[in-house]
mmCIF file of C-alpha atoms in Angstrom:
data_model
loop_
_atom_site.group_PDB
_atom_site.id
_atom_site.type_symbol
_atom_site.label_atom_id
_atom_site.label_comp_id
_atom_site.label_asym_id
_atom_site.label_seq_id
_atom_site.Cartn_x
_atom_site.Cartn_y
_atom_site.Cartn_z
ATOM 1 C CA UNK A 203 -27.372 -44.910 -49.073
ATOM 2 C CA UNK A 204 -25.062 -42.135 -47.924
ATOM 3 C CA UNK A 205 -24.268 -39.937 -50.920
ATOM 4 C CA UNK A 206 -23.159 -36.810 -49.104
ATOM 5 C CA UNK A 207 -19.804 -35.560 -50.269
ATOM 6 C CA UNK A 208 -18.102 -32.595 -48.680
ATOM 7 C CA UNK A 209 -15.968 -30.508 -51.029
ATOM 8 C CA UNK A 210 -13.042 -28.296 -50.069
ATOM 9 C CA UNK A 211 -10.550 -26.337 -52.147
ATOM 10 C CA UNK A 212 -7.062 -25.609 -50.871
ATOM 11 C CA UNK A 213 -5.486 -22.745 -52.815
ATOM 12 C CA UNK A 214 -1.768 -23.421 -52.531
ATOM 13 C CA UNK A 215 -1.160 -19.659 -52.666
ATOM 14 C CA UNK A 216 -2.722 -19.376 -49.212
ATOM 15 C CA UNK A 217 -0.421 -22.083 -47.893
ATOM 16 C CA UNK A 218 2.611 -20.517 -49.565
ATOM 17 C CA UNK A 219 1.922 -17.269 -47.706
ATOM 18 C CA UNK A 220 2.941 -19.167 -44.566
ATOM 19 C CA UNK A 221 6.429 -19.544 -46.037
ATOM 20 C CA UNK A 222 6.914 -15.757 -45.934
ATOM 21 C CA UNK A 223 9.330 -15.980 -48.855
ATOM 22 C CA UNK A 224 7.033 -14.114 -51.228
ATOM 23 C CA UNK A 225 7.804 -16.632 -53.985
ATOM 24 C CA UNK A 226 5.110 -18.237 -56.121
ATOM 25 C CA UNK A 227 7.373 -21.220 -56.776
ATOM 26 C CA UNK A 228 7.373 -24.529 -54.934
ATOM 27 C CA UNK A 229 10.961 -25.705 -54.910
ATOM 28 C CA UNK A 230 13.071 -27.814 -52.524
ATOM 29 C CA UNK A 231 12.062 -30.711 -50.342
ATOM 30 C CA UNK A 232 12.014 -28.530 -47.207
ATOM 31 C CA UNK A 233 9.462 -26.166 -48.781
ATOM 32 C CA UNK A 234 7.407 -29.207 -49.761
ATOM 33 C CA UNK A 235 7.485 -30.539 -46.209
ATOM 34 C CA UNK A 236 6.183 -27.230 -44.781
ATOM 35 C CA UNK A 237 3.365 -27.078 -47.359
ATOM 36 C CA UNK A 238 2.449 -30.766 -46.880
ATOM 37 C CA UNK A 239 2.275 -30.360 -43.097
ATOM 38 C CA UNK A 240 -0.034 -27.350 -43.537
ATOM 39 C CA UNK A 241 -2.246 -29.390 -45.886
ATOM 40 C CA UNK A 242 -2.273 -32.313 -43.454
ATOM 41 C CA UNK A 243 -3.312 -30.078 -40.566
ATOM 42 C CA UNK A 244 -6.314 -28.870 -42.577
ATOM 43 C CA UNK A 245 -7.115 -32.319 -43.950
ATOM 44 C CA UNK A 246 -7.305 -33.849 -40.484
ATOM 45 C CA UNK A 247 -10.081 -31.395 -39.577
ATOM 46 C CA UNK A 248 -12.206 -32.199 -42.636
ATOM 47 C CA UNK A 249 -15.229 -34.481 -42.195
ATOM 48 C CA UNK A 250 -15.137 -38.074 -43.431
ATOM 49 C CA UNK A 251 -15.828 -38.375 -47.161
ATOM 50 C CA UNK A 252 -14.292 -34.995 -48.034
ATOM 51 C CA UNK A 253 -12.840 -34.510 -51.515
ATOM 52 C CA UNK A 254 -10.143 -31.828 -51.422
ATOM 53 C CA UNK A 255 -9.208 -30.025 -54.632
ATOM 54 C CA UNK A 256 -5.637 -28.766 -54.371
ATOM 55 C CA UNK A 257 -5.522 -25.681 -56.589
ATOM 56 C CA UNK A 258 -2.199 -24.896 -58.272
ATOM 57 C CA UNK A 259 -3.521 -21.899 -60.270
ATOM 58 C CA UNK A 260 -1.251 -19.453 -58.448
ATOM 59 C CA UNK A 261 1.865 -21.639 -58.347
ATOM 60 C CA UNK A 262 4.693 -20.624 -60.678
ATOM 61 C CA UNK A 263 6.682 -23.849 -60.793
ATOM 62 C CA UNK A 264 6.875 -26.994 -58.714
ATOM 63 C CA UNK A 265 10.066 -29.005 -58.915
ATOM 64 C CA UNK A 266 10.354 -32.793 -58.607
ATOM 65 C CA UNK A 267 11.515 -32.836 -54.981
ATOM 66 C CA UNK A 268 8.696 -30.552 -53.857
ATOM 67 C CA UNK A 269 6.122 -32.550 -55.874
ATOM 68 C CA UNK A 270 7.397 -35.740 -54.278
ATOM 69 C CA UNK A 271 7.279 -34.264 -50.777
ATOM 70 C CA UNK A 272 3.812 -32.755 -51.131
ATOM 71 C CA UNK A 273 1.838 -34.941 -53.524
ATOM 72 C CA UNK A 274 3.478 -38.377 -53.313
ATOM 73 C CA UNK A 275 3.708 -38.433 -49.526
ATOM 74 C CA UNK A 276 0.196 -37.066 -49.114
ATOM 75 C CA UNK A 277 -1.285 -39.692 -51.470
ATOM 76 C CA UNK A 278 0.635 -42.522 -49.798
ATOM 77 C CA UNK A 279 -0.755 -41.446 -46.429
ATOM 78 C CA UNK A 280 -4.274 -41.132 -47.830
ATOM 79 C CA UNK A 281 -4.001 -44.679 -49.175
ATOM 80 C CA UNK A 282 -2.917 -45.980 -45.796
ATOM 81 C CA UNK A 283 -6.026 -44.270 -44.294
ATOM 82 C CA UNK A 284 -3.981 -42.023 -41.968
ATOM 83 C CA UNK A 285 -6.566 -39.270 -42.502
ATOM 84 C CA UNK A 286 -9.646 -41.496 -42.604
ATOM 85 C CA UNK A 287 -11.986 -41.553 -45.592
ATOM 86 C CA UNK A 288 -10.713 -38.527 -47.509
ATOM 87 C CA UNK A 289 -9.629 -37.888 -51.086
ATOM 88 C CA UNK A 290 -7.501 -35.443 -53.088
ATOM 89 C CA UNK A 291 -7.788 -34.226 -56.660
ATOM 90 C CA UNK A 292 -5.596 -31.614 -58.334
ATOM 91 C CA UNK A 293 -6.685 -28.599 -60.353
ATOM 92 C CA UNK A 294 -5.181 -25.516 -61.960
ATOM 93 C CA UNK A 295 -2.120 -27.385 -63.242
ATOM 94 C CA UNK A 296 0.085 -26.181 -66.074
ATOM 95 C CA UNK A 297 1.789 -28.715 -68.373
ATOM 96 C CA UNK A 298 5.043 -28.148 -66.429
ATOM 97 C CA UNK A 299 3.296 -28.808 -63.121
ATOM 98 C CA UNK A 300 1.798 -31.988 -64.571
ATOM 99 C CA UNK A 301 5.149 -33.210 -65.853
ATOM 100 C CA UNK A 302 6.995 -32.895 -62.537
ATOM 101 C CA UNK A 303 4.104 -34.259 -60.469
ATOM 102 C CA UNK A 304 3.657 -37.201 -62.853
ATOM 103 C CA UNK A 305 7.328 -38.196 -62.549
ATOM 104 C CA UNK A 306 7.159 -38.048 -58.751
ATOM 105 C CA UNK A 307 4.003 -40.177 -58.711
ATOM 106 C CA UNK A 308 5.244 -42.715 -61.266
ATOM 107 C CA UNK A 309 8.376 -43.373 -59.219
ATOM 108 C CA UNK A 310 6.201 -44.274 -56.219
ATOM 109 C CA UNK A 311 3.562 -46.093 -58.317
ATOM 110 C CA UNK A 312 0.852 -43.657 -57.229
ATOM 111 C CA UNK A 313 -1.876 -41.874 -59.183
ATOM 112 C CA UNK A 314 -4.163 -38.860 -58.771
ATOM 113 C CA UNK A 315 -7.046 -37.354 -60.721
ATOM 114 C CA UNK A 316 -6.648 -33.919 -62.285
ATOM 115 C CA UNK A 317 -9.816 -31.883 -62.777
ATOM 116 C CA UNK A 318 -9.859 -29.394 -65.647
ATOM 117 C CA UNK A 319 -11.958 -26.217 -65.978
ATOM 118 C CA UNK A 320 -13.909 -27.639 -68.940
ATOM 119 C CA UNK A 321 -15.123 -30.562 -66.827
ATOM 120 C CA UNK A 322 -12.718 -33.071 -68.327
ATOM 121 C CA UNK A 323 -10.165 -34.973 -66.281
ATOM 122 C CA UNK A 324 -6.964 -36.906 -66.621
ATOM 123 C CA UNK A 325 -4.962 -39.297 -64.532
ATOM 124 C CA UNK A 326 -1.431 -38.409 -63.452
ATOM 125 C CA UNK A 327 0.988 -41.052 -62.259
ATOM 126 C CA UNK A 328 0.946 -44.808 -62.458
ATOM 127 C CA UNK A 329 -2.142 -47.027 -62.542
ATOM 128 C CA UNK A 330 -2.180 -50.717 -63.358
ATOM 129 C CA UNK A 331 -3.654 -50.984 -66.894
ATOM 130 C CA UNK A 332 -6.247 -53.553 -65.784
ATOM 131 C CA UNK A 333 -7.753 -50.873 -63.506
ATOM 132 C CA UNK A 334 -7.861 -48.163 -66.175
ATOM 133 C CA UNK A 335 -10.976 -49.502 -67.904
ATOM 134 C CA UNK A 336 -12.816 -49.651 -64.583
ATOM 135 C CA UNK A 337 -11.782 -46.075 -63.734
ATOM 136 C CA UNK A 338 -12.941 -44.852 -67.143
ATOM 137 C CA UNK A 339 -16.308 -46.525 -66.569
ATOM 138 C CA UNK A 340 -16.772 -44.975 -63.105
ATOM 139 C CA UNK A 341 -15.837 -41.529 -64.414
ATOM 140 C CA UNK A 342 -18.239 -41.867 -67.343
ATOM 141 C CA UNK A 343 -21.179 -43.284 -65.372
ATOM 142 C CA UNK A 344 -20.428 -41.195 -62.246
ATOM 143 C CA UNK A 345 -21.843 -43.845 -59.917
ATOM 144 C CA UNK A 346 -21.771 -47.635 -60.341
ATOM 145 C CA UNK A 347 -21.889 -50.992 -58.601
ATOM 146 C CA UNK A 348 -19.735 -54.045 -59.261
ATOM 147 C CA UNK A 349 -22.722 -55.566 -61.085
ATOM 148 C CA UNK A 350 -22.835 -52.541 -63.425
ATOM 149 C CA UNK A 351 -19.150 -52.940 -64.251
ATOM 150 C CA UNK A 352 -19.424 -56.722 -64.655
ATOM 151 C CA UNK A 353 -22.362 -56.378 -67.038
ATOM 152 C CA UNK A 354 -20.679 -53.642 -69.089
ATOM 153 C CA UNK A 355 -17.291 -55.330 -69.417
ATOM 154 C CA UNK A 356 -18.497 -58.942 -69.536
ATOM 155 C CA UNK A 357 -16.381 -60.093 -66.590
ATOM 156 C CA UNK A 358 -17.226 -62.045 -63.448
ATOM 157 C CA UNK A 359 -18.686 -59.924 -60.666
ATOM 158 C CA UNK A 360 -15.836 -60.977 -58.360
ATOM 159 C CA UNK A 361 -13.281 -59.492 -60.786
ATOM 160 C CA UNK A 362 -15.347 -56.308 -61.169
ATOM 161 C CA UNK A 363 -15.552 -56.039 -57.352
ATOM 162 C CA UNK A 364 -11.787 -56.475 -57.028
ATOM 163 C CA UNK A 365 -11.093 -53.762 -59.610
ATOM 164 C CA UNK A 366 -13.408 -51.295 -57.906
ATOM 165 C CA UNK A 367 -12.005 -52.108 -54.473
ATOM 166 C CA UNK A 368 -8.476 -51.458 -55.769
ATOM 167 C CA UNK A 369 -9.557 -48.091 -57.224
ATOM 168 C CA UNK A 370 -11.077 -47.217 -53.855
ATOM 169 C CA UNK A 371 -7.896 -48.233 -52.018
ATOM 170 C CA UNK A 372 -5.932 -46.008 -54.426
ATOM 171 C CA UNK A 373 -8.295 -43.155 -53.414
ATOM 172 C CA UNK A 374 -9.360 -42.663 -57.045
ATOM 173 C CA UNK A 375 -13.066 -43.317 -56.392
ATOM 174 C CA UNK A 376 -15.356 -42.942 -53.389
ATOM 175 C CA UNK A 377 -17.282 -45.835 -51.876
ATOM 176 C CA UNK A 378 -20.466 -46.019 -49.835
ATOM 177 C CA UNK A 379 -22.832 -48.876 -49.114
ATOM 178 C CA UNK A 380 -26.545 -49.490 -49.232
ATOM 179 C CA UNK A 381 -28.777 -52.212 -47.834
ATOM 180 C CA UNK A 382 -30.471 -54.475 -50.338
ATOM 181 C CA UNK A 383 -34.084 -55.646 -49.973
ATOM 182 C CA UNK A 384 -32.844 -59.162 -49.130
ATOM 183 C CA UNK A 385 -30.863 -57.764 -46.188
ATOM 184 C CA UNK A 386 -27.503 -57.900 -47.951
ATOM 185 C CA UNK A 387 -25.214 -54.973 -48.611
ATOM 186 C CA UNK A 388 -24.002 -53.460 -51.872
ATOM 187 C CA UNK A 389 -21.157 -51.022 -52.434
ATOM 188 C CA UNK A 390 -21.645 -47.954 -54.609
ATOM 189 C CA UNK A 391 -18.542 -46.475 -56.238
ATOM 190 C CA UNK A 392 -18.594 -42.823 -57.253
ATOM 191 C CA UNK A 393 -16.436 -40.427 -59.228
ATOM 192 C CA UNK A 394 -14.491 -37.945 -57.111
ATOM 193 C CA UNK A 395 -15.519 -35.184 -59.504
ATOM 194 C CA UNK A 396 -19.283 -35.517 -59.012
ATOM 195 C CA UNK A 397 -21.184 -33.351 -56.550
ATOM 196 C CA UNK A 398 -23.926 -35.031 -54.550
#
């Protein structure tokens, strides 16, 4: 089983330096486009399986249009596999950051994990409620199979598999596979916040 995960952190302050405005604020759609394109250029060079933590610690404010341009568009492209098997989590968010990003994501029916310094996490955006229990289980167990989820939640394995596949497609969990002794294959789903 391949359990190697590459980690990268993108400090948005470094990307904002390219704007040459000297501002610590992310405002306007045009600013968002420039930052997103810089993120995309880096993301394309990352190896498959990379989890990128976008760090907002040095960002003053981010308005709705900039959040939509950076986060919503980036997540939509990740979900359509434009960058291959890569993932994004957010960190260093203030409550104001979270509010504007959440609105942008909810309007597009997208979601992203937010990692907090104390090791806790939260989900920003919109996730179908039937997937929430499965996400909670993956985050708690760190690594599971569909059989694990089916046994824990007392559902058919096909439903557990569908839930986990949908979380993977939403780029909220990682997936790898392993060969079984009988020659079959089994998928392993892993939290984005776990180092391997």
